[in-house]
PDB file of C-alpha atoms in Angstrom:
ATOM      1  CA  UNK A  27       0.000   0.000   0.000  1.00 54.00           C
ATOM      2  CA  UNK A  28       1.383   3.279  -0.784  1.00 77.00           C
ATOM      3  CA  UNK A  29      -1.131   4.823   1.165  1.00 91.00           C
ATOM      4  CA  UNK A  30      -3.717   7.753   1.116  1.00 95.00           C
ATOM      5  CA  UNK A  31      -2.099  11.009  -1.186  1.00 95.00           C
ATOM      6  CA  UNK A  32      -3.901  14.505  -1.263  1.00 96.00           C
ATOM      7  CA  UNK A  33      -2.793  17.050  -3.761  1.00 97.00           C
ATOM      8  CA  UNK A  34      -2.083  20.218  -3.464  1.00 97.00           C
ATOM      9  CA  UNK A  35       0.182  19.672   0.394  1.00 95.00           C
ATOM     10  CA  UNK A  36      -0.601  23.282   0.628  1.00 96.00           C
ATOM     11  CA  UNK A  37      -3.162  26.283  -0.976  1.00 97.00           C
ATOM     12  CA  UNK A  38      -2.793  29.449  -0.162  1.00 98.00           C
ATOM     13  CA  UNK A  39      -6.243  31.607  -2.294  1.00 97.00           C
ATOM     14  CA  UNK A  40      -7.927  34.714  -2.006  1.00 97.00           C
ATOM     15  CA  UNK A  41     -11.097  35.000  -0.827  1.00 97.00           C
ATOM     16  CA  UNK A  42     -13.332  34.404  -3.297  1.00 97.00           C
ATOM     17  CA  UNK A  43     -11.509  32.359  -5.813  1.00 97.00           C
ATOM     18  CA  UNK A  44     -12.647  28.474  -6.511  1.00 98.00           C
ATOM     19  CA  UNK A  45     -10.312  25.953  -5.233  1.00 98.00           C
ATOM     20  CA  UNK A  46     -10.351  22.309  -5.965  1.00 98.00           C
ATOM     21  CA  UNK A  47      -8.559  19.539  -3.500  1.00 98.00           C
ATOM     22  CA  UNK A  48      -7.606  15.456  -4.842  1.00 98.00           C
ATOM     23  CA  UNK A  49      -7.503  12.564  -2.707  1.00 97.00           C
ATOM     24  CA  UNK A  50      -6.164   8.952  -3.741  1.00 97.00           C
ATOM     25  CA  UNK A  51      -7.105   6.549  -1.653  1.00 96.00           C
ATOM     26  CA  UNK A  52      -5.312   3.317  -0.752  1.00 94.00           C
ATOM     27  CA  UNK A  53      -6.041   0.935  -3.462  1.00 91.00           C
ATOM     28  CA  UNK A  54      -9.232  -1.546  -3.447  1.00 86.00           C
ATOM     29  CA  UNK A  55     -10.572   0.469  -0.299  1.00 92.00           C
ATOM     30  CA  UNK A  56     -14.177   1.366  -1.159  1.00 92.00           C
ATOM     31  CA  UNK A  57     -14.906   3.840   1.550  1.00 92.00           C
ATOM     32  CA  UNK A  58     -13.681   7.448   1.004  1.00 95.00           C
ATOM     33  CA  UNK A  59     -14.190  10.364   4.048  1.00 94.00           C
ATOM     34  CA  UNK A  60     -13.615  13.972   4.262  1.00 96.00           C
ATOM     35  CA  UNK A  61     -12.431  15.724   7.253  1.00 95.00           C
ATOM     36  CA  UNK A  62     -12.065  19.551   7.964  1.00 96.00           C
ATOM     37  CA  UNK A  63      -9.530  20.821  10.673  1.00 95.00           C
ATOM     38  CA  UNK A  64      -8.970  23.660  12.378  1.00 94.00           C
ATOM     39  CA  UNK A  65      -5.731  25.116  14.389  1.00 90.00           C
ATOM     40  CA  UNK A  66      -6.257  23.133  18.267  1.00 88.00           C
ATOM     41  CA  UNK A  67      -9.441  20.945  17.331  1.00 92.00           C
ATOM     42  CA  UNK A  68      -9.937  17.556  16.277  1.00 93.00           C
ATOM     43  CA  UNK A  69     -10.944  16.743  12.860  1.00 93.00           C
ATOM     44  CA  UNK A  70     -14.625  17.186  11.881  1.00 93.00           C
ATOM     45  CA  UNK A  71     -16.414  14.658   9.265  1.00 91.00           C
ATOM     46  CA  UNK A  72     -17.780  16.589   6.227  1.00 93.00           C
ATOM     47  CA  UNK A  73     -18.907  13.821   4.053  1.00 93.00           C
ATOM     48  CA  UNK A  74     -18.458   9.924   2.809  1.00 91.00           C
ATOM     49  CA  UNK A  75     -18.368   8.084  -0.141  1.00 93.00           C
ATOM     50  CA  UNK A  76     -18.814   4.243  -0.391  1.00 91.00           C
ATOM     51  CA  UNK A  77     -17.658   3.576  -4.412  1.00 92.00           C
ATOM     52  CA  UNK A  78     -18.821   6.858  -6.525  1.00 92.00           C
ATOM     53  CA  UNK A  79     -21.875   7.250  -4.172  1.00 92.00           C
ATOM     54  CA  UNK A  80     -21.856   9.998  -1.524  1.00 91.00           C
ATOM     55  CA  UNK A  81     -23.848   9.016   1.341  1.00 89.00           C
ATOM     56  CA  UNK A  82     -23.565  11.159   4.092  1.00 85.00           C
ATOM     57  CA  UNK A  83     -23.201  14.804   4.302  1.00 87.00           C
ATOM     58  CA  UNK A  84     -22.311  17.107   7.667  1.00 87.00           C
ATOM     59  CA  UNK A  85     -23.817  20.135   7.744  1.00 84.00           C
ATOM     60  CA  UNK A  86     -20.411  21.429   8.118  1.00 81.00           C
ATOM     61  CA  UNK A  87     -20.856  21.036   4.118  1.00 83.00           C
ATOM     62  CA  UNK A  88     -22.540  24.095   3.056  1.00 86.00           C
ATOM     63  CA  UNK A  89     -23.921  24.730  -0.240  1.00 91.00           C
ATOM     64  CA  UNK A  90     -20.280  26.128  -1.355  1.00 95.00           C
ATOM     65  CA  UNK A  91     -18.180  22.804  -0.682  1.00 95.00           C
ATOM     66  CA  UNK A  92     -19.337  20.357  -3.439  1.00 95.00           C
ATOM     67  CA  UNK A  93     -17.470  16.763  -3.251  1.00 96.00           C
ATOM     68  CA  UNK A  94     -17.610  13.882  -6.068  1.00 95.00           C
ATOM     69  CA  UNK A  95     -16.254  10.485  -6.399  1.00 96.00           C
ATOM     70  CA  UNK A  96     -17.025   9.680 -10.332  1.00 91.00           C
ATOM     71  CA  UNK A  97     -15.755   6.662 -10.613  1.00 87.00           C
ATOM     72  CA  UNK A  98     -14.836   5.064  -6.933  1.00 85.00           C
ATOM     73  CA  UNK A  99     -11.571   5.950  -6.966  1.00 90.00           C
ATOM     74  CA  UNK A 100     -10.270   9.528  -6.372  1.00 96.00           C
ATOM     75  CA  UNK A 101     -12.205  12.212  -5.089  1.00 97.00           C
ATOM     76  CA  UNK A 102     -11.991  16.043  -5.503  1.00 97.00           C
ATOM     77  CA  UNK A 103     -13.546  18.474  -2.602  1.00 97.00           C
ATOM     78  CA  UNK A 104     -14.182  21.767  -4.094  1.00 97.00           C
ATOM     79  CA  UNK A 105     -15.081  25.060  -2.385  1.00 97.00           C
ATOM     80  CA  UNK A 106     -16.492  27.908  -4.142  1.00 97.00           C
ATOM     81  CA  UNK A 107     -16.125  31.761  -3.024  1.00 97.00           C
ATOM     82  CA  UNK A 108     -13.812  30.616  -0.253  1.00 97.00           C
ATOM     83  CA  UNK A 109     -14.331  32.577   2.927  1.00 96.00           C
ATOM     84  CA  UNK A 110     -11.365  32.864   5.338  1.00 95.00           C
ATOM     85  CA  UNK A 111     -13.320  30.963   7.785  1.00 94.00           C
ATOM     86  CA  UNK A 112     -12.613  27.789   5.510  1.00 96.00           C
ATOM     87  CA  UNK A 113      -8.958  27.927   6.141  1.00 97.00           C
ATOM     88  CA  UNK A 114      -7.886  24.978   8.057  1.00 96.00           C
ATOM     89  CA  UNK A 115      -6.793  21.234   7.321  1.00 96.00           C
ATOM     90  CA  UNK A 116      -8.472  19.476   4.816  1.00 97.00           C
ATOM     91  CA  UNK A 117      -7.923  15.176   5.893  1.00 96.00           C
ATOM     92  CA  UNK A 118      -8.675  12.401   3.360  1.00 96.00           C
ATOM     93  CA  UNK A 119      -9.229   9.087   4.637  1.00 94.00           C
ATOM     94  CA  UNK A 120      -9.898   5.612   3.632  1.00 93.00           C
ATOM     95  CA  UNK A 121     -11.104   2.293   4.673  1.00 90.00           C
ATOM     96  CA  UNK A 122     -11.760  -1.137   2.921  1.00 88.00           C
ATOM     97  CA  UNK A 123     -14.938  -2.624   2.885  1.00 82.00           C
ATOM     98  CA  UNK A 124     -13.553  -5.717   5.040  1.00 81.00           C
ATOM     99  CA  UNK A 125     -12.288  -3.778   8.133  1.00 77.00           C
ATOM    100  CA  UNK A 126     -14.578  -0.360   7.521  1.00 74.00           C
ATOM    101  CA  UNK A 127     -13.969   0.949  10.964  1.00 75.00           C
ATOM    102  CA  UNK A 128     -10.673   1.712  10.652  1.00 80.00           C
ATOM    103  CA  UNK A 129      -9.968   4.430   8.561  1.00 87.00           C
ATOM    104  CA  UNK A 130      -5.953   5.225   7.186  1.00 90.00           C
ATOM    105  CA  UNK A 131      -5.462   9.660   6.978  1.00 92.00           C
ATOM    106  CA  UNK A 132      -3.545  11.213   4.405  1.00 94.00           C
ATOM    107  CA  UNK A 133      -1.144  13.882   4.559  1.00 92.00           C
ATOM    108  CA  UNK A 134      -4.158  16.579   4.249  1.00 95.00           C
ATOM    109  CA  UNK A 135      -3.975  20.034   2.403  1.00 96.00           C
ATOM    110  CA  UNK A 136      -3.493  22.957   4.160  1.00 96.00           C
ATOM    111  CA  UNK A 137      -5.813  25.547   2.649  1.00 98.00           C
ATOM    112  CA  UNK A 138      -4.723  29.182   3.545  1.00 97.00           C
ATOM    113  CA  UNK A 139      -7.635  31.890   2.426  1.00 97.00           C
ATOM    114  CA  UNK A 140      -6.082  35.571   2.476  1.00 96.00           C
TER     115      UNK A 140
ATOM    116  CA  UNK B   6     -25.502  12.453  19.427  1.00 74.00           C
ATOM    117  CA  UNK B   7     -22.192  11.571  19.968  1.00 85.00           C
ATOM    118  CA  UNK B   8     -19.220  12.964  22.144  1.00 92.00           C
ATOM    119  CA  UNK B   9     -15.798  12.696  23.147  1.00 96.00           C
ATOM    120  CA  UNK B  10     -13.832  14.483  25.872  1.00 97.00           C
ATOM    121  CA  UNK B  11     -10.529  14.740  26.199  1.00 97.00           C
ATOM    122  CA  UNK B  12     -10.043  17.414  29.149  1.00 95.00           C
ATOM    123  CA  UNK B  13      -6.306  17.324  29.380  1.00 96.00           C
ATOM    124  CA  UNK B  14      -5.129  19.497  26.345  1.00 95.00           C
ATOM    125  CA  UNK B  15      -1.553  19.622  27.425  1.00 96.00           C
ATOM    126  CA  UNK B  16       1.062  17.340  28.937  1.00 97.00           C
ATOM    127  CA  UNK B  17       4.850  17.563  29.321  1.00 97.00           C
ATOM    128  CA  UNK B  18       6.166  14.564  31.040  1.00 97.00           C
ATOM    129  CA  UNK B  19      10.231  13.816  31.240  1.00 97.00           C
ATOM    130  CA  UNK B  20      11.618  11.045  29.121  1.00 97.00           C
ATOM    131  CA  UNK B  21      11.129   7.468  30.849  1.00 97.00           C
ATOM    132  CA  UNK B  22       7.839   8.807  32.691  1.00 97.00           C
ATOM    133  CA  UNK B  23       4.862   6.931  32.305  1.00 97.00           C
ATOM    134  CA  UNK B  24       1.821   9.085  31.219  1.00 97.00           C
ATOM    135  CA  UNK B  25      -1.902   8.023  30.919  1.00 97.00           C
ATOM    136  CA  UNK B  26      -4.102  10.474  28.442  1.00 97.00           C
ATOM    137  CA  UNK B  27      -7.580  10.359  29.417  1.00 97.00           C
ATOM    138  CA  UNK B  28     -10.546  10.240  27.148  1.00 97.00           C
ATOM    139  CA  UNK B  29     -14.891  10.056  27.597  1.00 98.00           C
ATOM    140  CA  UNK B  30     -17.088   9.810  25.753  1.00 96.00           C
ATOM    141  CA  UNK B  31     -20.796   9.907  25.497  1.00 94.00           C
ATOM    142  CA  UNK B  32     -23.034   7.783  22.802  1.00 91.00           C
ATOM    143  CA  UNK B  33     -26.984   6.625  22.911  1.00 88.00           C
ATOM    144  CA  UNK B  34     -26.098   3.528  20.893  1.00 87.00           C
ATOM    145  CA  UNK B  35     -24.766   0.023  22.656  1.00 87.00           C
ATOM    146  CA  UNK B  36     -22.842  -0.914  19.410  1.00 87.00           C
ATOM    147  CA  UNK B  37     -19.878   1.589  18.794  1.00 90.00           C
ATOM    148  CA  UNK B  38     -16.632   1.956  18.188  1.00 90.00           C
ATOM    149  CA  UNK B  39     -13.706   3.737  19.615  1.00 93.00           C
ATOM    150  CA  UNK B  40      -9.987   4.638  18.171  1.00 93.00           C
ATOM    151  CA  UNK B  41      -7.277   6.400  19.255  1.00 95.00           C
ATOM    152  CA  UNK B  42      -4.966   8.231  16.602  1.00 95.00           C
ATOM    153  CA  UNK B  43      -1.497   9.702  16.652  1.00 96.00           C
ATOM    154  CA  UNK B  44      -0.596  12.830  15.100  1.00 94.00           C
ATOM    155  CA  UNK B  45       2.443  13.817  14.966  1.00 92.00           C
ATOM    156  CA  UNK B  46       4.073  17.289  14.369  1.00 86.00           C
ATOM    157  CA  UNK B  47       4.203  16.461  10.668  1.00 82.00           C
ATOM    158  CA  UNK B  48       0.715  16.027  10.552  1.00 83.00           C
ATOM    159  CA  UNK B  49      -0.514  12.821   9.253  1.00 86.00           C
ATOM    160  CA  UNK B  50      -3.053  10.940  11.407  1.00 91.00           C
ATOM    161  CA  UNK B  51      -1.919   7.659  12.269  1.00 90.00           C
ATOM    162  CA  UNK B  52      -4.321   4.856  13.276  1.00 88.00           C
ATOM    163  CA  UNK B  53      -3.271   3.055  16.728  1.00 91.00           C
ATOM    164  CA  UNK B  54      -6.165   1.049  18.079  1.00 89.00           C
ATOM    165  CA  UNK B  55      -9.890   0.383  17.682  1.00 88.00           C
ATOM    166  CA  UNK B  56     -12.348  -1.714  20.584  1.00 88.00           C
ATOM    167  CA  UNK B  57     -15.350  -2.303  20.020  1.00 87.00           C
ATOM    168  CA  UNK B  58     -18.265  -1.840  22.605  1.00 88.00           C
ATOM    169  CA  UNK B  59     -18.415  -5.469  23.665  1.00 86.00           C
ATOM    170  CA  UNK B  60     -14.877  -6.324  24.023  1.00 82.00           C
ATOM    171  CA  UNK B  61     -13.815  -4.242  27.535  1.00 79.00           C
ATOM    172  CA  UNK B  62     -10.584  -6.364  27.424  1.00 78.00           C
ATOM    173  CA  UNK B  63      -7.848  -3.940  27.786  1.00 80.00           C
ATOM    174  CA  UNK B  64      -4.905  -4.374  25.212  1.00 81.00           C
ATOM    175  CA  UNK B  65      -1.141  -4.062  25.282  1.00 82.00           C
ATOM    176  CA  UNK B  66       1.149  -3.084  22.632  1.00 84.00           C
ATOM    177  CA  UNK B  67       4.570  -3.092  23.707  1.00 90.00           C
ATOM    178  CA  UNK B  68       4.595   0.488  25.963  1.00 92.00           C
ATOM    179  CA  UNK B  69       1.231   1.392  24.944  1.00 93.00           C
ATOM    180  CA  UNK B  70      -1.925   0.031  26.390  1.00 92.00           C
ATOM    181  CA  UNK B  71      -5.610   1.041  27.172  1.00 92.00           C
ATOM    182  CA  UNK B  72      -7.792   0.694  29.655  1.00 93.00           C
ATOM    183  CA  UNK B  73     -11.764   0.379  28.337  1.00 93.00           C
ATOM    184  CA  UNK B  74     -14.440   0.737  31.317  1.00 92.00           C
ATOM    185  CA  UNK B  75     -18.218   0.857  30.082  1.00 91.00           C
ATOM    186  CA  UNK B  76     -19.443   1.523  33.414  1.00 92.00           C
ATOM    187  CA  UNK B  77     -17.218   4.664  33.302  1.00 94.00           C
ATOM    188  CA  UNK B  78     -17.533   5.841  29.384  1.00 95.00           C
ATOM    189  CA  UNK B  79     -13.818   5.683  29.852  1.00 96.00           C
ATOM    190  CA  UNK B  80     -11.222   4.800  27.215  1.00 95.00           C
ATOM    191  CA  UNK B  81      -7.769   5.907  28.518  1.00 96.00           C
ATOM    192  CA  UNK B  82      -4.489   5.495  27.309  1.00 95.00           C
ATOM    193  CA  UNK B  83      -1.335   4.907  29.026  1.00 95.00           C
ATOM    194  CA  UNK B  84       1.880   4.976  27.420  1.00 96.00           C
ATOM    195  CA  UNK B  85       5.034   3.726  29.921  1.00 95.00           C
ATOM    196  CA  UNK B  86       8.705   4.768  30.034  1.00 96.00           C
ATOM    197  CA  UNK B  87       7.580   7.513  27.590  1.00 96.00           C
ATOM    198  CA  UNK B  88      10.114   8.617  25.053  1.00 96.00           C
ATOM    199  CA  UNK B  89      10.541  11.981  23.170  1.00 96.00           C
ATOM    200  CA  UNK B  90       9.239  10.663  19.563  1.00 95.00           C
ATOM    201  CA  UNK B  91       6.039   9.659  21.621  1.00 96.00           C
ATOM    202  CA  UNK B  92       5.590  13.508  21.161  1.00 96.00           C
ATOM    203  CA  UNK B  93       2.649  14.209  19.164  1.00 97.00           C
ATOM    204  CA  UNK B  94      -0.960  15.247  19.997  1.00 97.00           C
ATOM    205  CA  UNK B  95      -3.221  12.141  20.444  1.00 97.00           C
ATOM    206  CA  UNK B  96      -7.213  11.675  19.705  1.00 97.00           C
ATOM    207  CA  UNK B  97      -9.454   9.744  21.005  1.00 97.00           C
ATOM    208  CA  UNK B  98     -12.889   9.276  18.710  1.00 95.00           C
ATOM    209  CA  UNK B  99     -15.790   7.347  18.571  1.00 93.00           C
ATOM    210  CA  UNK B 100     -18.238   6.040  15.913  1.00 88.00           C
ATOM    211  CA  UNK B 101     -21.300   3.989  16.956  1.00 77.00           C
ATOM    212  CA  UNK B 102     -23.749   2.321  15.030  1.00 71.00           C
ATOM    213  CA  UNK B 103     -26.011   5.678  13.781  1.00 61.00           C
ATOM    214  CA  UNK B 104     -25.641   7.073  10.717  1.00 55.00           C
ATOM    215  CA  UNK B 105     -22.803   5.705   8.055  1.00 59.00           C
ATOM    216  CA  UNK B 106     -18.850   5.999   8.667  1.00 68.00           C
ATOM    217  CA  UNK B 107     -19.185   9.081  10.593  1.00 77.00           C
ATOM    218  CA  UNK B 108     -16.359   9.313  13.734  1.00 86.00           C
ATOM    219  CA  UNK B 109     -16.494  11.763  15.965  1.00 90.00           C
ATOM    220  CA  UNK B 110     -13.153  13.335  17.387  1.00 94.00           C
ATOM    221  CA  UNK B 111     -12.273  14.755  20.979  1.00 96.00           C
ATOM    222  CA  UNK B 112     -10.341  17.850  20.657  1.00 96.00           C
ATOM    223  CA  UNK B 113      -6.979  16.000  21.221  1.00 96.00           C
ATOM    224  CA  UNK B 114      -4.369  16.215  23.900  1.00 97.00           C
ATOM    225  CA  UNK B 115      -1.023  17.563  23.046  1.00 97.00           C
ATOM    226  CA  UNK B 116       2.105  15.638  24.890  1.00 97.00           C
ATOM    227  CA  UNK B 117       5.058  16.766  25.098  1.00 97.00           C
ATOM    228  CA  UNK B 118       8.042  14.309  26.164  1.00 97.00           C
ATOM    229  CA  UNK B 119      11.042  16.406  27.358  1.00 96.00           C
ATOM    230  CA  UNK B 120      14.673  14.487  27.133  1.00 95.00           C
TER     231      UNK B 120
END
């Protein structure tokens, strides 16, 4: 396993401006999460994907984050009209449908919103 | 709804000391889950243990071990003759049976292991 990647490591954006986030799960693990977090707190769930099919949302995920998993393998999270309050941590996990409570963090992407 | 605790934020022990991080957590459903995850300064969460809600056997792993009490919502975590990589902050979280994959995350507890 080569493990769970996220690209871009680091985003620094204006306020306003799109920006788009890719996770890579490990390989042949169905499951897919997304997890915001913040400077001192513990990650927060936003939203889960079993194959391409997202099925459950936080309401942490407002109408400007948008997440899709087209073909059960790599997701993008993408937030529109960033706000400075969505700078933080963004954490990719994964989990195989065998052992689906345990869940294997990527490196995250540090989103920075000037 | 679900909750974890973790009311010690900070901890600086000396190298060799034996330190237990403390975690509760609160949960409506009988079937659930527990973890606790390492992260250290470079970020990356790393998985260290799950129990589930019907196995209260506490575990051992070489210095670390926990210590799961039902009657106390307790899941604690001990880690003996501590050692300065042991540095990192540390999460306890819980996921019970409601809802999909969702796991819920105390606020952490940062240790610090001074040489």
């Amino acid at each position: 396993d080569t493990g769970v990647s996220q690209d871009p490591r680091h985003k620094i954006t204006k306020r306003g401006q799109n920006v788009t986030f890719r996770c890579d799960p490990i390989s042949e693990h169905n499951r897919l999460y997304w997890y915001r977090q913040t400077l001192g707190q513990g990650p927060e769930f936003l939203t889960y994907f079993q194959n391409e099919a997202q099925l459950e949302k936080s309401r942490l995920l407002s109408d400007r984050f948008s997440a899709e998993r087209p073909k059960g393998s790599f997701s993008t999270l993408e937030i529109q009209r960033t706000e400075q309050g969505d700078s933080a941590m963004y954490l990719c996990a994964s989990s195989p449908s065998t052992r689906a409570y345990e869940q294997y963090f990527g490196p995250g992407t540090r989103l920075t919103v000037t | 709804a679900q909750k974890v605790t973790q009311a010690q934020t900070e901890i600086s022990v000396v190298e060799k000391e034996d330190v237990t991080l403390d975690c509760v957590y609160e949960t409506r459903d009988t079937t659930y889950y527990l973890f606790w995850y390492k992260q250290p300064p470079s970020g990356e969460l790393v998985f260290l243990i799950r129990r589930n809600s019907f196995d209260e056997q506490n575990e051992i792993s070489g210095r670390y071990s926990w210590n799961f009490q039902k009657s106390t919502s307790s899941f604690n975590f001990t880690i003996t003759a501590s050692q300065v990589v042991d540095s990192a902050v540390y999460f306890c979280a819980l996921r019970d049976s409601g809802g999909y994959q969702k796991v819920t995350f105390g606020i952490g507890t940062k240790l610090q292991v001074i040489p």
